[in-house]
Tab-separated table of C-alpha atoms in Angstrom:
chain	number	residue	atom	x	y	z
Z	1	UNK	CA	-30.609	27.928	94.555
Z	2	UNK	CA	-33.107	28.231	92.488
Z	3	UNK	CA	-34.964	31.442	91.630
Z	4	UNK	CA	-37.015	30.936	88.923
Z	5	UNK	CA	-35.666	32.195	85.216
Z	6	UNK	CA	-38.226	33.282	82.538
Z	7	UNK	CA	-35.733	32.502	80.246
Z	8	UNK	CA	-35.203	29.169	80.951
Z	9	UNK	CA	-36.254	26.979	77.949
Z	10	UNK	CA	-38.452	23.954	78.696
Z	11	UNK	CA	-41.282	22.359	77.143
Z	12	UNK	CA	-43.382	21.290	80.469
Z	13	UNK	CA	-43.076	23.369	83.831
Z	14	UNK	CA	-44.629	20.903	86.914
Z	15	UNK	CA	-44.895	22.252	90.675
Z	16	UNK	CA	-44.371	19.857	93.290
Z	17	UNK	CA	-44.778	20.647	96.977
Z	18	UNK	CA	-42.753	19.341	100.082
Z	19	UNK	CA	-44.702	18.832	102.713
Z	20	UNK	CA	-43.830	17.101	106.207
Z	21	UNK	CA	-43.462	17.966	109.939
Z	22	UNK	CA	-40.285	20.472	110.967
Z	23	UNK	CA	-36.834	18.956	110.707
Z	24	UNK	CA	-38.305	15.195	108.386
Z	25	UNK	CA	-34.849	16.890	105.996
Z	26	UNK	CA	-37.456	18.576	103.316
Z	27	UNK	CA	-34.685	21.124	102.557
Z	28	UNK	CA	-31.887	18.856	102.368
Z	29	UNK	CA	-33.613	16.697	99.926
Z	30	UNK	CA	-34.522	19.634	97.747
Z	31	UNK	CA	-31.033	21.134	97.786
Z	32	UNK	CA	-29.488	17.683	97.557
Z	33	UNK	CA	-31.834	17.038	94.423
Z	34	UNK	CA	-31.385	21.187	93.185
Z	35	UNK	CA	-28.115	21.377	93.578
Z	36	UNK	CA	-26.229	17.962	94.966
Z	37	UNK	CA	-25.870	19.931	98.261
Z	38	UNK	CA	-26.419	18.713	101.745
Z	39	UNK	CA	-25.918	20.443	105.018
Z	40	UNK	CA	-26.099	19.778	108.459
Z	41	UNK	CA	-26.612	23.346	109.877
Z	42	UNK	CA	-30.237	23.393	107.601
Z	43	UNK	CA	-32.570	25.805	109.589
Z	44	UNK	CA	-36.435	25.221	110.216
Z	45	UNK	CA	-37.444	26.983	106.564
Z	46	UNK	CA	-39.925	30.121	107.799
Z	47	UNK	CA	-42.573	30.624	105.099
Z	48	UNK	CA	-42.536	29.073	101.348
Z	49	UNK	CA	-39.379	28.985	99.258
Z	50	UNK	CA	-38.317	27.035	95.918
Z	51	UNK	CA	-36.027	25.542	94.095
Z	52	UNK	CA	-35.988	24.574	90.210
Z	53	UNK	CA	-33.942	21.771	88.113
Z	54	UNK	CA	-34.628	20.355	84.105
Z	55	UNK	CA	-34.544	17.382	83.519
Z	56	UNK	CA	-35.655	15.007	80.357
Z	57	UNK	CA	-38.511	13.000	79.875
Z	58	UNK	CA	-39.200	10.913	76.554
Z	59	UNK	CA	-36.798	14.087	74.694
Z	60	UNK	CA	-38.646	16.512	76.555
Z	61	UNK	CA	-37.438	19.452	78.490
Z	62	UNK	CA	-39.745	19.330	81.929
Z	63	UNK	CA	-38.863	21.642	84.396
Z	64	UNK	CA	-40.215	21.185	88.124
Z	65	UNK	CA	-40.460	23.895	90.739
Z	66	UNK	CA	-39.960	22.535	93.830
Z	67	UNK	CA	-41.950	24.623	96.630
Z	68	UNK	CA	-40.793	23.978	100.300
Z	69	UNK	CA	-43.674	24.827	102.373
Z	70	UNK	CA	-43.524	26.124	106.166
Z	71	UNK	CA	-43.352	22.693	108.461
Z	72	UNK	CA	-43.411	23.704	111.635
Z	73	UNK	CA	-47.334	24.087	113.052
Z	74	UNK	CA	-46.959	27.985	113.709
Z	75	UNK	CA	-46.508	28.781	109.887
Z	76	UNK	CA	-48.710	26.005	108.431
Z	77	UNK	CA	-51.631	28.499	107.994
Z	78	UNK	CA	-49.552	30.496	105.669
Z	79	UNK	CA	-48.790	27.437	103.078
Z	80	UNK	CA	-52.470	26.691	102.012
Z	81	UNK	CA	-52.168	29.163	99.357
Z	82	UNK	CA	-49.240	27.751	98.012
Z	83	UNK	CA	-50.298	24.517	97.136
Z	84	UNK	CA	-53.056	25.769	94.984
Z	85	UNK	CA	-51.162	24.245	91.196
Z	86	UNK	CA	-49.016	21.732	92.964
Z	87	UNK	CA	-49.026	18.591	90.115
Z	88	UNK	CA	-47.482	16.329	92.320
Z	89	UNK	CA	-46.593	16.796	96.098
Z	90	UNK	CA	-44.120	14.272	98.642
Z	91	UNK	CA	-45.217	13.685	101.815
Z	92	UNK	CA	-42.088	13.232	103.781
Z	93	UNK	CA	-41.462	11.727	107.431
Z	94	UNK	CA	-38.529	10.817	109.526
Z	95	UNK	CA	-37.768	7.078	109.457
Z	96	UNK	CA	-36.240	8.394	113.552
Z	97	UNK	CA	-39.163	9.767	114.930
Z	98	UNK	CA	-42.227	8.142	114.874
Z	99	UNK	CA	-44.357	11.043	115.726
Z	100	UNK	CA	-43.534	12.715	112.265
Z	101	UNK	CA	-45.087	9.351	110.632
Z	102	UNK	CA	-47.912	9.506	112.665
Z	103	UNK	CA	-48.519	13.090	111.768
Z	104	UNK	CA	-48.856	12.093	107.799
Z	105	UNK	CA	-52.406	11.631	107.684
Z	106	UNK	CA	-52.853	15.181	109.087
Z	107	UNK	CA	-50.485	16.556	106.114
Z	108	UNK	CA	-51.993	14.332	103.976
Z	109	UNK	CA	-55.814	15.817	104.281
Z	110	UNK	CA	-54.408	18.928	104.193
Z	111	UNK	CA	-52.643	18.919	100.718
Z	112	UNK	CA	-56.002	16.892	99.396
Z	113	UNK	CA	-57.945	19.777	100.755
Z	114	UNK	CA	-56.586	22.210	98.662
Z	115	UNK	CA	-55.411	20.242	95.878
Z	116	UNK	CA	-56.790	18.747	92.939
Z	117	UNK	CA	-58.318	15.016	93.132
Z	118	UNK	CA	-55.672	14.102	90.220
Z	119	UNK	CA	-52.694	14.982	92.217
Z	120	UNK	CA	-49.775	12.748	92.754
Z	121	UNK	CA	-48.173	12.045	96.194
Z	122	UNK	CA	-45.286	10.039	96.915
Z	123	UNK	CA	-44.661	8.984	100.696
Z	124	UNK	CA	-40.577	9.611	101.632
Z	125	UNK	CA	-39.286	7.792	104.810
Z	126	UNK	CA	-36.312	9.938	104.595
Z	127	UNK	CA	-32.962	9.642	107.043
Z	128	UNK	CA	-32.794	6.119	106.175
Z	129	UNK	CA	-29.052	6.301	106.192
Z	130	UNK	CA	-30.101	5.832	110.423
Z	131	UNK	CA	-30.983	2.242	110.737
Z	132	UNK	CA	-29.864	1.812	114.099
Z	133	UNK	CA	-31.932	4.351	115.404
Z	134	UNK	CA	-35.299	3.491	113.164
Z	135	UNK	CA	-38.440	4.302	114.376
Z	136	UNK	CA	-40.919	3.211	111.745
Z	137	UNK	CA	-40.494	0.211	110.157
Z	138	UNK	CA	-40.478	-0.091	106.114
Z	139	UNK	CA	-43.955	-2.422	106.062
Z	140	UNK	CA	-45.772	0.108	108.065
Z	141	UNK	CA	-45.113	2.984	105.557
Z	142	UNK	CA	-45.678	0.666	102.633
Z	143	UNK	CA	-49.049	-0.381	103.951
Z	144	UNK	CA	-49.880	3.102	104.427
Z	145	UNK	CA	-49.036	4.336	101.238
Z	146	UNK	CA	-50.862	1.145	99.667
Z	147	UNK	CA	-53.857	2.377	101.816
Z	148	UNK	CA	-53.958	5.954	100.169
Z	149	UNK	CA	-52.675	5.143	96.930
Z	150	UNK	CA	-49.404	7.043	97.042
Z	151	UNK	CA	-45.931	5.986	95.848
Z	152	UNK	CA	-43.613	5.172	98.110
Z	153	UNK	CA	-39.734	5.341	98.926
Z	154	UNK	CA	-37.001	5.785	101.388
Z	155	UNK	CA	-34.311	7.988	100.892
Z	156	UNK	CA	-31.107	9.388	102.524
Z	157	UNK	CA	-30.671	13.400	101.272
Z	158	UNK	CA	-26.858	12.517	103.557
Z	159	UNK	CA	-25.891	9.592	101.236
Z	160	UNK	CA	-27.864	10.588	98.200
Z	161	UNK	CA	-29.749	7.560	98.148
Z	162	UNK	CA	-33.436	7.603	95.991
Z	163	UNK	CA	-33.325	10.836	96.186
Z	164	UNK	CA	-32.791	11.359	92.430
Z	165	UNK	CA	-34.912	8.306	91.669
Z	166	UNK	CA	-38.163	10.309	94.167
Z	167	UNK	CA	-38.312	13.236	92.186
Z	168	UNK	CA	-37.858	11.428	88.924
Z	169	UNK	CA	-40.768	9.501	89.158
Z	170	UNK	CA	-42.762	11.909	90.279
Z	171	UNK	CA	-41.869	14.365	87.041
Z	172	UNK	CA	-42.404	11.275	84.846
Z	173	UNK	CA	-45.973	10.504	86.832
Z	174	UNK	CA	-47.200	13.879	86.111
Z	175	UNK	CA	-45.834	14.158	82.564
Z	176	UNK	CA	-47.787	10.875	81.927
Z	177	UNK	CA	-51.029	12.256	82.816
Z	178	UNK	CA	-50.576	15.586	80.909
Z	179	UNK	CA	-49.646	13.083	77.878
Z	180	UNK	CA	-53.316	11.001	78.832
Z	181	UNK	CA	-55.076	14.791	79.031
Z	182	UNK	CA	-53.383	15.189	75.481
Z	183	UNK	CA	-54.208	11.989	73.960
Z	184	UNK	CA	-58.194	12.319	75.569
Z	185	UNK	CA	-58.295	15.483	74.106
Z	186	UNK	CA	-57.566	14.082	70.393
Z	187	UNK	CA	-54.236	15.941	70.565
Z	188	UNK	CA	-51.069	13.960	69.617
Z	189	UNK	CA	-49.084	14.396	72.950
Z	190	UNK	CA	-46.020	13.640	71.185
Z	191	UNK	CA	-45.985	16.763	68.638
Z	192	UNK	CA	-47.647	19.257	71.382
Z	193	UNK	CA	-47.711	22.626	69.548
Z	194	UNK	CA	-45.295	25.000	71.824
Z	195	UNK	CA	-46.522	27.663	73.740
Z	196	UNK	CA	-49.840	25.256	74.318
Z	197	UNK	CA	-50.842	25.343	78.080
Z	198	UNK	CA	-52.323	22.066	79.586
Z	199	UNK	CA	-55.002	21.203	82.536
Z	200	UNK	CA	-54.864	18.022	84.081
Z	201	UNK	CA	-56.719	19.084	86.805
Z	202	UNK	CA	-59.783	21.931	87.874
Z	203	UNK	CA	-58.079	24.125	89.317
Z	204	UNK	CA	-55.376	25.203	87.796
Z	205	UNK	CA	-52.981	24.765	84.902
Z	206	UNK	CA	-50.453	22.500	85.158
Z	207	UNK	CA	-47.609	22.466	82.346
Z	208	UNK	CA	-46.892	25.383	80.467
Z	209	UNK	CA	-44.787	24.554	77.009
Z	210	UNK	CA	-41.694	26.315	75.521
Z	211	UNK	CA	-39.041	25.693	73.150
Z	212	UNK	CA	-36.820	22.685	73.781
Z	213	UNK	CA	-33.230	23.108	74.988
Z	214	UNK	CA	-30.158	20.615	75.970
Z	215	UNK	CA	-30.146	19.457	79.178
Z	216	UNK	CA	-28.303	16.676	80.903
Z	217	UNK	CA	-30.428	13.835	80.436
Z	218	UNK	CA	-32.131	11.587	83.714
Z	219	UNK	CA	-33.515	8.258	82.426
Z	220	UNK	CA	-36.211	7.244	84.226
Z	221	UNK	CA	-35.540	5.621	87.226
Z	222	UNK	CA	-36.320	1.709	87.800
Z	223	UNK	CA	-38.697	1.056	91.014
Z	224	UNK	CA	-39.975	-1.407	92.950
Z	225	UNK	CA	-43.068	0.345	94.865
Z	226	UNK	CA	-45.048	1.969	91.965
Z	227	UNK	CA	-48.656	2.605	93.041
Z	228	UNK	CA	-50.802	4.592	90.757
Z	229	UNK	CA	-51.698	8.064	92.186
Z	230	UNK	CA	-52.745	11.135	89.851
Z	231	UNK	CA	-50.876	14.238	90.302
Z	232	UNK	CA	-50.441	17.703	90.614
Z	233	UNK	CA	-47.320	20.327	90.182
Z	234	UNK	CA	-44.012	21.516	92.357
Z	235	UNK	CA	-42.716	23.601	95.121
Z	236	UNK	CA	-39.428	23.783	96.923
Z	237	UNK	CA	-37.549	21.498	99.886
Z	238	UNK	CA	-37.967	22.978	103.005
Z	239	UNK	CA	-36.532	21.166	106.166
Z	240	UNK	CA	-33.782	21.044	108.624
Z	241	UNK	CA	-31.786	18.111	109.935
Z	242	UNK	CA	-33.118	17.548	113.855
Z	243	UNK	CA	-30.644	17.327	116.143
Z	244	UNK	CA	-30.627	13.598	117.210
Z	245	UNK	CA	-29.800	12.683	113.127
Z	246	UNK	CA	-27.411	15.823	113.393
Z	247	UNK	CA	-25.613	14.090	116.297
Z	248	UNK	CA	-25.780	10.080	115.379
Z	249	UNK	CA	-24.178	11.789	111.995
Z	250	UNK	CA	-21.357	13.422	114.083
Z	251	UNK	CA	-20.713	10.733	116.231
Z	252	UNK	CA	-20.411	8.574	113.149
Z	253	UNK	CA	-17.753	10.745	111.298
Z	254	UNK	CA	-15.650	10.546	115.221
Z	255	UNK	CA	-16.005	7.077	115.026
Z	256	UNK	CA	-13.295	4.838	113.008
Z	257	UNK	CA	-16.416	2.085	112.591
Z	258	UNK	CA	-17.769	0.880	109.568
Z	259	UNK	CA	-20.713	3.379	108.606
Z	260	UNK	CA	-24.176	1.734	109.310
């Protein structure tokens, strides 16, 4: 589950922050993306924990650490500090419950607040595995995320689906700006001397560069919703599965019907 390992070898390390109201499946998307692990007795995630996974992007090793920030409103005062480096952050609501959708733009201040301009955010409708009980229909989150210039998806951390694809992009987003930085800079962004740190942003440093190693390789995933958002770093899934999806997901396993 992923501690972090200084002797991990990777060539960019990215944080990326979770962020969402209590029980929008946070920690089931970063466990399911971590470690291909889903579970339906997830509990509300108290404070900030993380998660880390390679990948490869253009033959490079980028690793992201995936911070999972407190979501329920008690413990939000602790996460501010955490998402102080975040190159890239998803903003994550329950496709069920329409209150989590309409708390977004409250989440979504928040992370600008105390985040760097350059940050990239990609809106999750996750729990879309749930259509008969949707709450928020696909065109309203679209237009939203047109509206604040975020990327958008829906996923299912049950079924697996986009999940891989969410977190793909986002690594890929963030490794094209640090290869923009490099290329503004007069530096050749494809031979980046190792052990070279670089800022895409003011506040603070976003990749850090090590020697290569082999890692399974994740092409980069093909999307349909691609709108252009600068980003910022990683964090780890934090969430729990609310009861209702817990439920419609039991009563579907009793049930000899189709799946939805």
């Amino acid at each position: 589950m992923g501690a972090y390992r200084v002797e991990d070898d990777y060539d960019y390390l990215f944080k990326v922050v979770l962020i969402g109201d209590s029980g929008v499946g946070k920690s089931n998307l970063l466990s399911r993306f971590t470690r291909n692990e889903f579970t339906l007795e997830s509990k509300s995630t108290i404070g900030v924990e993380f998660a880390t996974r390679s990948i490869r992007i253009d033959e490079k090793v980028v690793k992201a650490q995936i911070w999972d920030t407190a979501g329920q409103e008690r413990y939000r005062a602790i996460t501010s500090a955490y998402y102080r480096g975040a190159a890239g952050a998803l903003l994550v609501y329950d496709v069920t419950r329409h209150a989590t959708f309409e708390n977004l733009e409250r989440w979504l201040k928040e992370l600008r607040d105390h985040t760097d301009s350059s940050i990239v955010i990609m809106l999750i409708g996750n729990k879309a595995d749930l259509r008969h009980l949707r709450a928020v229909a696909t065109e309203d989150a679209q237009a939203f995320a047109e509206r604040e210039s975020m990327f958008f998806m829906e996923t299912s951390a049950l079924e697996s689906m986009n999940v891989e694809n969410a977190f793909s992009e986002v690594l890929t987003q963030i490794y094209n700006v640090v290869k923009k930085k490099a290329l503004e800079a007069g530096d050749d962004s494809t031979n980046l001397p190792k052990g070279q740190t670089i800022s895409i942003g003011s506040k603070d440093d976003v990749s850090a560069v090590k020697k290569e190693t082999m890692l399974s390789r994740i092409p980069s995933p093909p999307f349909s919703h691609q709108l252009w958002c600068l980003l910022r770093f990683s964090r780890r899934d934090s969430s729990n599965f609310s009861s209702a999806h817990a439920k419609a997901i039991a009563d579907r396993k009793n049930s000899s019907s189709p799946k939805v």
